[in-house]
JSON list of C-alpha atoms and ligand atoms in Angstrom, two decimals:
[
{"chain": "A", "resi": 1, "resn": "MET", "atom": "CA", "xyz": [56.54, -23.38, 1.75]},
{"chain": "A", "resi": 2, "resn": "ASP", "atom": "CA", "xyz": [53.62, -26.28, 1.19]},
{"chain": "A", "resi": 3, "resn": "LYS", "atom": "CA", "xyz": [54.13, -27.49, -2.53]},
{"chain": "A", "resi": 4, "resn": "LEU", "atom": "CA", "xyz": [50.04, -26.83, -3.20]},
{"chain": "A", "resi": 5, "resn": "LEU", "atom": "CA", "xyz": [50.35, -23.09, -1.96]},
{"chain": "A", "resi": 6, "resn": "LYS", "atom": "CA", "xyz": [53.45, -22.55, -4.07]},
{"chain": "A", "resi": 7, "resn": "LEU", "atom": "CA", "xyz": [51.31, -23.94, -6.92]},
{"chain": "A", "resi": 8, "resn": "LYS", "atom": "CA", "xyz": [48.33, -21.78, -6.24]},
{"chain": "A", "resi": 9, "resn": "TYR", "atom": "CA", "xyz": [51.04, -18.55, -6.54]},
{"chain": "A", "resi": 10, "resn": "LEU", "atom": "CA", "xyz": [52.61, -19.79, -9.55]},
{"chain": "A", "resi": 11, "resn": "TYR", "atom": "CA", "xyz": [48.94, -20.19, -11.02]},
{"chain": "A", "resi": 12, "resn": "LYS", "atom": "CA", "xyz": [47.93, -16.73, -9.87]},
{"chain": "A", "resi": 13, "resn": "LEU", "atom": "CA", "xyz": [51.17, -15.17, -11.82]},
{"chain": "A", "resi": 14, "resn": "LYS", "atom": "CA", "xyz": [50.44, -17.22, -14.73]},
{"chain": "A", "resi": 15, "resn": "GLU", "atom": "CA", "xyz": [46.54, -15.31, -14.34]},
{"chain": "A", "resi": 16, "resn": "ALA", "atom": "CA", "xyz": [48.40, -12.11, -14.14]},
{"chain": "A", "resi": 17, "resn": "GLY", "atom": "CA", "xyz": [50.47, -13.08, -17.67]},
{"chain": "A", "resi": 18, "resn": "VAL", "atom": "CA", "xyz": [53.82, -13.58, -15.72]},
{"chain": "A", "resi": 19, "resn": "GLU", "atom": "CA", "xyz": [55.51, -16.19, -18.23]},
{"chain": "A", "resi": 20, "resn": "TYR", "atom": "CA", "xyz": [58.73, -16.50, -16.30]},
{"chain": "A", "resi": 21, "resn": "PHE", "atom": "CA", "xyz": [59.59, -15.37, -13.22]},
{"chain": "A", "resi": 22, "resn": "GLU", "atom": "CA", "xyz": [63.31, -15.34, -12.47]},
{"chain": "A", "resi": 23, "resn": "GLY", "atom": "CA", "xyz": [64.55, -16.00, -9.02]},
{"chain": "A", "resi": 24, "resn": "PHE", "atom": "CA", "xyz": [61.01, -16.83, -7.26]},
{"chain": "A", "resi": 25, "resn": "GLU", "atom": "CA", "xyz": [61.10, -16.79, -3.70]},
{"chain": "A", "resi": 26, "resn": "SER", "atom": "CA", "xyz": [58.63, -17.59, -0.92]},
{"chain": "A", "resi": 27, "resn": "LYS", "atom": "CA", "xyz": [58.47, -14.71, 0.91]},
{"chain": "A", "resi": 28, "resn": "ASP", "atom": "CA", "xyz": [57.86, -16.48, 4.65]},
{"chain": "A", "resi": 29, "resn": "GLU", "atom": "CA", "xyz": [61.51, -18.78, 4.10]},
{"chain": "A", "resi": 30, "resn": "ASN", "atom": "CA", "xyz": [63.84, -15.63, 4.40]},
{"chain": "A", "resi": 31, "resn": "ILE", "atom": "CA", "xyz": [62.09, -13.45, 7.14]},
{"chain": "A", "resi": 32, "resn": "LYS", "atom": "CA", "xyz": [63.99, -13.51, 10.44]},
{"chain": "A", "resi": 33, "resn": "MET", "atom": "CA", "xyz": [61.37, -13.15, 13.13]},
{"chain": "A", "resi": 34, "resn": "PRO", "atom": "CA", "xyz": [62.21, -11.95, 16.85]},
{"chain": "A", "resi": 35, "resn": "ASN", "atom": "CA", "xyz": [61.32, -14.39, 19.64]},
{"chain": "A", "resi": 36, "resn": "GLU", "atom": "CA", "xyz": [59.87, -11.85, 22.05]},
{"chain": "A", "resi": 37, "resn": "LEU", "atom": "CA", "xyz": [56.33, -11.74, 21.85]},
{"chain": "A", "resi": 38, "resn": "GLU", "atom": "CA", "xyz": [56.68, -7.57, 22.29]},
{"chain": "A", "resi": 39, "resn": "GLU", "atom": "CA", "xyz": [59.32, -7.06, 19.81]},
{"chain": "A", "resi": 40, "resn": "LEU", "atom": "CA", "xyz": [56.78, -9.24, 17.07]},
{"chain": "A", "resi": 41, "resn": "LYS", "atom": "CA", "xyz": [54.24, -6.95, 17.90]},
{"chain": "A", "resi": 42, "resn": "LYS", "atom": "CA", "xyz": [56.25, -4.07, 17.13]},
{"chain": "A", "resi": 43, "resn": "ILE", "atom": "CA", "xyz": [57.45, -5.33, 13.68]},
{"chain": "A", "resi": 44, "resn": "CYS", "atom": "CA", "xyz": [53.88, -6.46, 12.87]},
{"chain": "A", "resi": 45, "resn": "GLN", "atom": "CA", "xyz": [52.24, -2.83, 13.77]},
{"chain": "A", "resi": 46, "resn": "LYS", "atom": "CA", "xyz": [54.66, -1.41, 11.03]},
{"chain": "A", "resi": 47, "resn": "CYS", "atom": "CA", "xyz": [53.82, -4.15, 8.16]},
{"chain": "A", "resi": 48, "resn": "THR", "atom": "CA", "xyz": [53.18, -3.30, 4.73]},
{"chain": "A", "resi": 49, "resn": "LEU", "atom": "CA", "xyz": [53.79, -6.72, 3.46]},
{"chain": "A", "resi": 50, "resn": "CYS", "atom": "CA", "xyz": [50.31, -6.58, 1.78]},
{"chain": "A", "resi": 51, "resn": "ASN", "atom": "CA", "xyz": [47.16, -4.24, 0.73]},
{"chain": "A", "resi": 52, "resn": "LEU", "atom": "CA", "xyz": [45.58, -4.61, 3.67]},
{"chain": "A", "resi": 53, "resn": "SER", "atom": "CA", "xyz": [48.01, -2.44, 5.51]},
{"chain": "A", "resi": 54, "resn": "LYS", "atom": "CA", "xyz": [46.76, 0.47, 3.14]},
{"chain": "A", "resi": 55, "resn": "THR", "atom": "CA", "xyz": [43.25, 0.04, 4.59]},
{"chain": "A", "resi": 56, "resn": "ARG", "atom": "CA", "xyz": [43.71, -0.74, 8.15]},
{"chain": "A", "resi": 57, "resn": "THR", "atom": "CA", "xyz": [42.73, 1.78, 10.92]},
{"chain": "A", "resi": 58, "resn": "ASN", "atom": "CA", "xyz": [45.19, -0.56, 13.29]},
{"chain": "A", "resi": 59, "resn": "VAL", "atom": "CA", "xyz": [46.91, -3.68, 13.32]},
{"chain": "A", "resi": 60, "resn": "VAL", "atom": "CA", "xyz": [45.32, -6.31, 15.70]},
{"chain": "A", "resi": 61, "resn": "PHE", "atom": "CA", "xyz": [48.29, -8.74, 16.60]},
{"chain": "A", "resi": 62, "resn": "GLY", "atom": "CA", "xyz": [46.40, -10.39, 19.11]},
{"chain": "A", "resi": 63, "resn": "GLU", "atom": "CA", "xyz": [46.31, -10.38, 23.20]},
{"chain": "A", "resi": 64, "resn": "GLY", "atom": "CA", "xyz": [45.83, -12.58, 25.80]},
{"chain": "A", "resi": 65, "resn": "ASP", "atom": "CA", "xyz": [48.16, -15.06, 28.16]},
{"chain": "A", "resi": 66, "resn": "PRO", "atom": "CA", "xyz": [51.71, -15.44, 26.71]},
{"chain": "A", "resi": 67, "resn": "ASN", "atom": "CA", "xyz": [51.75, -18.68, 28.50]},
{"chain": "A", "resi": 68, "resn": "ALA", "atom": "CA", "xyz": [48.34, -20.00, 27.49]},
{"chain": "A", "resi": 69, "resn": "LYS", "atom": "CA", "xyz": [47.79, -23.56, 26.96]},
{"chain": "A", "resi": 70, "resn": "LEU", "atom": "CA", "xyz": [44.79, -22.71, 24.74]},
{"chain": "A", "resi": 71, "resn": "MET", "atom": "CA", "xyz": [44.98, -20.05, 21.70]},
{"chain": "A", "resi": 72, "resn": "PHE", "atom": "CA", "xyz": [42.13, -19.30, 19.48]},
{"chain": "A", "resi": 73, "resn": "ILE", "atom": "CA", "xyz": [42.77, -18.52, 15.67]},
{"chain": "A", "resi": 74, "resn": "GLY", "atom": "CA", "xyz": [39.89, -16.49, 13.88]},
{"chain": "A", "resi": 75, "resn": "GLU", "atom": "CA", "xyz": [39.85, -14.77, 10.24]},
{"chain": "A", "resi": 76, "resn": "GLY", "atom": "CA", "xyz": [40.71, -11.53, 10.44]},
{"chain": "A", "resi": 77, "resn": "PRO", "atom": "CA", "xyz": [39.88, -8.34, 12.36]},
{"chain": "A", "resi": 78, "resn": "GLY", "atom": "CA", "xyz": [36.12, -6.89, 11.89]},
{"chain": "A", "resi": 79, "resn": "GLU", "atom": "CA", "xyz": [35.25, -3.07, 12.29]},
{"chain": "A", "resi": 80, "resn": "MET", "atom": "CA", "xyz": [35.29, -2.85, 16.01]},
{"chain": "A", "resi": 81, "resn": "GLU", "atom": "CA", "xyz": [38.72, -4.60, 16.29]},
{"chain": "A", "resi": 82, "resn": "ASP", "atom": "CA", "xyz": [40.18, -2.75, 13.50]},
{"chain": "A", "resi": 83, "resn": "LYS", "atom": "CA", "xyz": [39.13, 0.48, 15.30]},
{"chain": "A", "resi": 84, "resn": "THR", "atom": "CA", "xyz": [40.41, -0.92, 18.75]},
{"chain": "A", "resi": 85, "resn": "ALA", "atom": "CA", "xyz": [43.41, -3.08, 17.72]},
{"chain": "A", "resi": 86, "resn": "ARG", "atom": "CA", "xyz": [41.77, -5.61, 20.08]},
{"chain": "A", "resi": 87, "resn": "PRO", "atom": "CA", "xyz": [40.80, -9.54, 18.46]},
{"chain": "A", "resi": 88, "resn": "PHE", "atom": "CA", "xyz": [37.43, -10.57, 18.88]},
{"chain": "A", "resi": 89, "resn": "VAL", "atom": "CA", "xyz": [35.52, -7.14, 20.49]},
{"chain": "A", "resi": 90, "resn": "GLY", "atom": "CA", "xyz": [32.67, -7.27, 18.34]},
{"chain": "A", "resi": 91, "resn": "ARG", "atom": "CA", "xyz": [29.46, -9.28, 18.55]},
{"chain": "A", "resi": 92, "resn": "ALA", "atom": "CA", "xyz": [31.30, -12.36, 17.50]},
{"chain": "A", "resi": 93, "resn": "GLY", "atom": "CA", "xyz": [33.73, -11.62, 20.13]},
{"chain": "A", "resi": 94, "resn": "LYS", "atom": "CA", "xyz": [31.10, -11.19, 22.46]},
{"chain": "A", "resi": 95, "resn": "LEU", "atom": "CA", "xyz": [29.84, -14.61, 22.13]},
{"chain": "A", "resi": 96, "resn": "LEU", "atom": "CA", "xyz": [33.30, -15.86, 22.09]},
{"chain": "A", "resi": 97, "resn": "THR", "atom": "CA", "xyz": [34.07, -14.13, 25.55]},
{"chain": "A", "resi": 98, "resn": "LYS", "atom": "CA", "xyz": [30.64, -16.05, 26.73]},
{"chain": "A", "resi": 99, "resn": "ILE", "atom": "CA", "xyz": [31.59, -19.30, 25.72]},
{"chain": "A", "resi": 100, "resn": "ILE", "atom": "CA", "xyz": [35.29, -19.10, 26.95]},
{"chain": "A", "resi": 101, "resn": "GLU", "atom": "CA", "xyz": [33.70, -18.06, 30.28]},
{"chain": "A", "resi": 102, "resn": "ASN", "atom": "CA", "xyz": [30.79, -20.24, 30.35]},
{"chain": "A", "resi": 103, "resn": "VAL", "atom": "CA", "xyz": [31.66, -23.83, 28.74]},
{"chain": "A", "resi": 104, "resn": "LEU", "atom": "CA", "xyz": [35.31, -23.75, 29.36]},
{"chain": "A", "resi": 105, "resn": "GLU", "atom": "CA", "xyz": [34.87, -21.65, 32.50]},
{"chain": "A", "resi": 106, "resn": "LEU", "atom": "CA", "xyz": [38.15, -19.79, 31.93]},
{"chain": "A", "resi": 107, "resn": "ASP", "atom": "CA", "xyz": [38.65, -16.15, 32.03]},
{"chain": "A", "resi": 108, "resn": "ARG", "atom": "CA", "xyz": [39.38, -14.81, 28.69]},
{"chain": "A", "resi": 109, "resn": "SER", "atom": "CA", "xyz": [42.68, -13.17, 29.48]},
{"chain": "A", "resi": 110, "resn": "LYS", "atom": "CA", "xyz": [44.31, -16.80, 30.20]},
{"chain": "A", "resi": 111, "resn": "VAL", "atom": "CA", "xyz": [43.66, -17.77, 26.63]},
{"chain": "A", "resi": 112, "resn": "TYR", "atom": "CA", "xyz": [45.39, -16.22, 23.78]},
{"chain": "A", "resi": 113, "resn": "ILE", "atom": "CA", "xyz": [43.23, -14.76, 20.71]},
{"chain": "A", "resi": 114, "resn": "ALA", "atom": "CA", "xyz": [45.07, -14.29, 17.20]},
{"chain": "A", "resi": 115, "resn": "ASN", "atom": "CA", "xyz": [43.88, -14.07, 13.52]},
{"chain": "A", "resi": 116, "resn": "ILE", "atom": "CA", "xyz": [44.93, -15.41, 10.43]},
{"chain": "A", "resi": 117, "resn": "VAL", "atom": "CA", "xyz": [45.45, -11.85, 9.17]},
{"chain": "A", "resi": 118, "resn": "LYS", "atom": "CA", "xyz": [46.43, -8.75, 11.44]},
{"chain": "A", "resi": 119, "resn": "CYS", "atom": "CA", "xyz": [44.66, -6.36, 9.34]},
{"chain": "A", "resi": 120, "resn": "ARG", "atom": "CA", "xyz": [40.85, -5.82, 8.47]},
{"chain": "A", "resi": 121, "resn": "PRO", "atom": "CA", "xyz": [39.57, -6.77, 5.11]},
{"chain": "A", "resi": 122, "resn": "PRO", "atom": "CA", "xyz": [37.63, -4.38, 3.53]},
{"chain": "A", "resi": 123, "resn": "ASN", "atom": "CA", "xyz": [33.79, -5.29, 4.14]},
{"chain": "A", "resi": 124, "resn": "ASN", "atom": "CA", "xyz": [34.90, -8.13, 6.29]},
{"chain": "A", "resi": 125, "resn": "ARG", "atom": "CA", "xyz": [35.71, -10.49, 3.20]},
{"chain": "A", "resi": 126, "resn": "VAL", "atom": "CA", "xyz": [37.72, -13.40, 3.34]},
{"chain": "A", "resi": 127, "resn": "PRO", "atom": "CA", "xyz": [41.46, -12.87, 3.13]},
{"chain": "A", "resi": 128, "resn": "THR", "atom": "CA", "xyz": [42.83, -13.85, 0.14]},
{"chain": "A", "resi": 129, "resn": "ILE", "atom": "CA", "xyz": [45.78, -16.46, -0.04]},
{"chain": "A", "resi": 130, "resn": "GLU", "atom": "CA", "xyz": [48.68, -13.97, -0.92]},
{"chain": "A", "resi": 131, "resn": "GLU", "atom": "CA", "xyz": [47.08, -11.95, 2.17]},
{"chain": "A", "resi": 132, "resn": "ALA", "atom": "CA", "xyz": [47.42, -14.80, 4.70]},
{"chain": "A", "resi": 133, "resn": "GLU", "atom": "CA", "xyz": [50.59, -15.95, 3.23]},
{"chain": "A", "resi": 134, "resn": "SER", "atom": "CA", "xyz": [52.13, -12.58, 3.74]},
{"chain": "A", "resi": 135, "resn": "CYS", "atom": "CA", "xyz": [50.45, -12.76, 7.41]},
{"chain": "A", "resi": 136, "resn": "LYS", "atom": "CA", "xyz": [51.53, -16.23, 8.20]},
{"chain": "A", "resi": 137, "resn": "PRO", "atom": "CA", "xyz": [55.00, -15.79, 9.69]},
{"chain": "A", "resi": 138, "resn": "TYR", "atom": "CA", "xyz": [53.79, -13.65, 12.19]},
{"chain": "A", "resi": 139, "resn": "LEU", "atom": "CA", "xyz": [51.13, -16.03, 13.31]},
{"chain": "A", "resi": 140, "resn": "LEU", "atom": "CA", "xyz": [53.51, -18.96, 13.15]},
{"chain": "A", "resi": 141, "resn": "LYS", "atom": "CA", "xyz": [56.09, -17.09, 15.58]},
{"chain": "A", "resi": 142, "resn": "GLN", "atom": "CA", "xyz": [53.32, -16.31, 17.79]},
{"chain": "A", "resi": 143, "resn": "ILE", "atom": "CA", "xyz": [52.52, -20.09, 18.12]},
{"chain": "A", "resi": 144, "resn": "GLU", "atom": "CA", "xyz": [56.29, -21.11, 18.47]},
{"chain": "A", "resi": 145, "resn": "ILE", "atom": "CA", "xyz": [56.81, -18.38, 21.20]},
{"chain": "A", "resi": 146, "resn": "ILE", "atom": "CA", "xyz": [53.69, -18.80, 23.23]},
{"chain": "A", "resi": 147, "resn": "ASN", "atom": "CA", "xyz": [53.95, -22.70, 22.54]},
{"chain": "A", "resi": 148, "resn": "PRO", "atom": "CA", "xyz": [50.22, -23.55, 23.28]},
{"chain": "A", "resi": 149, "resn": "LYS", "atom": "CA", "xyz": [49.29, -27.14, 23.80]},
{"chain": "A", "resi": 150, "resn": "ILE", "atom": "CA", "xyz": [45.88, -26.77, 21.78]},
{"chain": "A", "resi": 151, "resn": "LEU", "atom": "CA", "xyz": [45.01, -24.48, 19.13]},
{"chain": "A", "resi": 152, "resn": "VAL", "atom": "CA", "xyz": [41.13, -23.51, 18.21]},
{"chain": "A", "resi": 153, "resn": "CYS", "atom": "CA", "xyz": [40.38, -22.63, 14.54]},
{"chain": "A", "resi": 154, "resn": "LEU", "atom": "CA", "xyz": [37.49, -20.59, 14.82]},
{"chain": "A", "resi": 155, "resn": "GLY", "atom": "CA", "xyz": [35.83, -21.29, 11.20]},
{"chain": "A", "resi": 156, "resn": "LYS", "atom": "CA", "xyz": [37.11, -22.32, 7.83]},
{"chain": "A", "resi": 157, "resn": "THR", "atom": "CA", "xyz": [39.59, -19.52, 6.76]},
{"chain": "A", "resi": 158, "resn": "ALA", "atom": "CA", "xyz": [41.46, -20.15, 10.00]},
{"chain": "A", "resi": 159, "resn": "PHE", "atom": "CA", "xyz": [41.56, -24.07, 9.34]},
{"chain": "A", "resi": 160, "resn": "MET", "atom": "CA", "xyz": [41.97, -23.88, 5.55]},
{"chain": "A", "resi": 161, "resn": "TYR", "atom": "CA", "xyz": [45.14, -21.51, 6.11]},
{"chain": "A", "resi": 162, "resn": "LEU", "atom": "CA", "xyz": [46.83, -23.18, 9.37]},
{"chain": "A", "resi": 163, "resn": "LEU", "atom": "CA", "xyz": [46.48, -26.87, 7.78]},
{"chain": "A", "resi": 164, "resn": "ASN", "atom": "CA", "xyz": [46.19, -25.90, 4.05]},
{"chain": "A", "resi": 165, "resn": "SER", "atom": "CA", "xyz": [43.22, -27.63, 3.68]},
{"chain": "A", "resi": 166, "resn": "ASP", "atom": "CA", "xyz": [40.00, -26.77, 2.09]},
{"chain": "A", "resi": 167, "resn": "MET", "atom": "CA", "xyz": [37.86, -29.30, 3.70]},
{"chain": "A", "resi": 168, "resn": "PRO", "atom": "CA", "xyz": [34.04, -27.97, 4.77]},
{"chain": "A", "resi": 169, "resn": "ILE", "atom": "CA", "xyz": [34.14, -26.93, 8.27]},
{"chain": "A", "resi": 170, "resn": "SER", "atom": "CA", "xyz": [30.95, -28.91, 8.72]},
{"chain": "A", "resi": 171, "resn": "LYS", "atom": "CA", "xyz": [33.12, -32.16, 7.97]},
{"chain": "A", "resi": 172, "resn": "VAL", "atom": "CA", "xyz": [36.17, -31.48, 10.13]},
{"chain": "A", "resi": 173, "resn": "ARG", "atom": "CA", "xyz": [34.53, -29.32, 13.25]},
{"chain": "A", "resi": 174, "resn": "GLY", "atom": "CA", "xyz": [34.80, -31.35, 16.37]},
{"chain": "A", "resi": 175, "resn": "GLN", "atom": "CA", "xyz": [37.82, -33.56, 14.96]},
{"chain": "A", "resi": 176, "resn": "LEU", "atom": "CA", "xyz": [41.68, -33.73, 16.19]},
{"chain": "A", "resi": 177, "resn": "PHE", "atom": "CA", "xyz": [44.07, -32.67, 14.09]},
{"chain": "A", "resi": 178, "resn": "GLU", "atom": "CA", "xyz": [47.85, -31.77, 14.44]},
{"chain": "A", "resi": 179, "resn": "PHE", "atom": "CA", "xyz": [50.28, -28.99, 13.72]},
{"chain": "A", "resi": 180, "resn": "LYS", "atom": "CA", "xyz": [53.73, -28.67, 14.72]},
{"chain": "A", "resi": 181, "resn": "GLY", "atom": "CA", "xyz": [53.26, -30.90, 17.70]},
{"chain": "A", "resi": 182, "resn": "LYS", "atom": "CA", "xyz": [50.26, -29.05, 18.86]},
{"chain": "A", "resi": 183, "resn": "LYS", "atom": "CA", "xyz": [46.72, -30.44, 19.14]},
{"chain": "A", "resi": 184, "resn": "VAL", "atom": "CA", "xyz": [43.89, -28.65, 16.68]},
{"chain": "A", "resi": 185, "resn": "ILE", "atom": "CA", "xyz": [40.51, -28.45, 16.84]},
{"chain": "A", "resi": 186, "resn": "PRO", "atom": "CA", "xyz": [38.46, -26.62, 14.15]},
{"chain": "A", "resi": 187, "resn": "THR", "atom": "CA", "xyz": [34.85, -25.17, 15.26]},
{"chain": "A", "resi": 188, "resn": "TYR", "atom": "CA", "xyz": [31.96, -23.01, 13.74]},
{"chain": "A", "resi": 189, "resn": "HIS", "atom": "CA", "xyz": [32.91, -19.24, 13.86]},
{"chain": "A", "resi": 190, "resn": "PRO", "atom": "CA", "xyz": [31.43, -17.35, 16.57]},
{"chain": "A", "resi": 191, "resn": "SER", "atom": "CA", "xyz": [29.90, -15.02, 13.66]},
{"chain": "A", "resi": 192, "resn": "PHE", "atom": "CA", "xyz": [28.32, -18.01, 12.03]},
{"chain": "A", "resi": 193, "resn": "LEU", "atom": "CA", "xyz": [26.86, -19.10, 15.13]},
{"chain": "A", "resi": 194, "resn": "LEU", "atom": "CA", "xyz": [25.24, -15.89, 15.49]},
{"chain": "A", "resi": 195, "resn": "ARG", "atom": "CA", "xyz": [23.62, -16.09, 11.89]},
{"chain": "A", "resi": 196, "resn": "ASN", "atom": "CA", "xyz": [22.79, -19.80, 12.20]},
{"chain": "A", "resi": 197, "resn": "PRO", "atom": "CA", "xyz": [21.91, -20.28, 16.21]},
{"chain": "A", "resi": 198, "resn": "SER", "atom": "CA", "xyz": [20.98, -24.07, 15.39]},
{"chain": "A", "resi": 199, "resn": "ALA", "atom": "CA", "xyz": [24.71, -24.85, 15.11]},
{"chain": "A", "resi": 200, "resn": "LYS", "atom": "CA", "xyz": [25.21, -23.92, 18.73]},
{"chain": "A", "resi": 201, "resn": "LYS", "atom": "CA", "xyz": [24.54, -27.24, 19.64]},
{"chain": "A", "resi": 202, "resn": "GLU", "atom": "CA", "xyz": [27.53, -29.05, 17.64]},
{"chain": "A", "resi": 203, "resn": "ALA", "atom": "CA", "xyz": [29.36, -26.04, 18.84]},
{"chain": "A", "resi": 204, "resn": "TYR", "atom": "CA", "xyz": [28.68, -26.61, 22.04]},
{"chain": "A", "resi": 205, "resn": "LYS", "atom": "CA", "xyz": [29.94, -30.22, 22.00]},
{"chain": "A", "resi": 206, "resn": "ASP", "atom": "CA", "xyz": [33.18, -29.10, 20.12]},
{"chain": "A", "resi": 207, "resn": "PHE", "atom": "CA", "xyz": [33.89, -26.91, 23.29]},
{"chain": "A", "resi": 208, "resn": "LEU", "atom": "CA", "xyz": [33.04, -29.24, 25.96]},
{"chain": "A", "resi": 209, "resn": "PHE", "atom": "CA", "xyz": [35.64, -31.80, 23.68]},
{"chain": "A", "resi": 210, "resn": "ILE", "atom": "CA", "xyz": [38.24, -28.75, 24.10]},
{"chain": "A", "resi": 211, "resn": "LYS", "atom": "CA", "xyz": [37.70, -28.42, 27.71]},
{"chain": "A", "resi": 212, "resn": "LYS", "atom": "CA", "xyz": [38.32, -32.16, 28.28]},
{"chain": "A", "resi": 213, "resn": "LEU", "atom": "CA", "xyz": [41.56, -31.95, 26.51]},
{"chain": "A", "resi": 214, "resn": "LEU", "atom": "CA", "xyz": [42.57, -29.29, 28.23]},
{"chain": "A", "resi": 215, "resn": "GLU", "atom": "CA", "xyz": [41.80, -30.96, 31.79]},
{"chain": "A", "resi": 216, "resn": "GLU", "atom": "CA", "xyz": [44.13, -33.70, 30.33]},
{"chain": "A", "resi": 217, "resn": "THR", "atom": "CA", "xyz": [47.09, -31.64, 29.02]},
{"chain": "B", "resi": 301, "resn": "LIG", "atom": "N1", "xyz": [36.51, -12.22, 13.54]},
{"chain": "B", "resi": 301, "resn": "LIG", "atom": "C1", "xyz": [37.40, -12.86, 13.39]},
{"chain": "B", "resi": 301, "resn": "LIG", "atom": "O1", "xyz": [37.69, -13.61, 12.63]},
{"chain": "B", "resi": 301, "resn": "LIG", "atom": "N2", "xyz": [38.56, -12.21, 14.17]},
{"chain": "B", "resi": 301, "resn": "LIG", "atom": "C2", "xyz": [38.28, -11.03, 15.23]},
{"chain": "B", "resi": 301, "resn": "LIG", "atom": "O2", "xyz": [39.28, -10.53, 15.77]},
{"chain": "B", "resi": 301, "resn": "LIG", "atom": "C3", "xyz": [37.24, -10.47, 15.09]},
{"chain": "B", "resi": 301, "resn": "LIG", "atom": "C4", "xyz": [35.89, -10.83, 14.32]}
]
């Protein structure tokens, strides 16, 4: 695990009054995950690693082409996603689907869509670092199995938890980053675009860039 995250965990423990913690182990280093997407989904559907499992209706594992070259990573399921067990099916999802179809000129079924956390945070709050870290092994294994060429982080939360960066999304959007040999492009979250339609112009540029990269790979 990244040193900065370990440190954040330790500060959280300190805040909670823990003074000494014998045998501290990070959760993600010892978890064995299957190498098959359907098997991984079955394990994920039974997950109780964090508190979000207590309030979820369904686990939203992710969906799409298991051989996709392009993978989207959102923040976490909302109300509709929690009800249907499918990612990005609410208002933001409809906008994302429109962008995929109209700007990337792809069918939604040809990409893969996942989230940082697989269970809905109550009232759609931002997932905590503990929730994101508990869930990260599933996402990392999804990325490993699907092996996309390009990862698109939708919004600050996805970018922050994938790349351990707290840069503002307005600064990093449309730029090229790297994660485990894959190209990473952060852009605005579709929910943000619904609330701030004037940002659609910049998002459009980002998606044209993504389209160009996709054509080159
Ligand atoms: N917002 C997200 O970040 N993910 C979803 O699946 C839906 C809305």
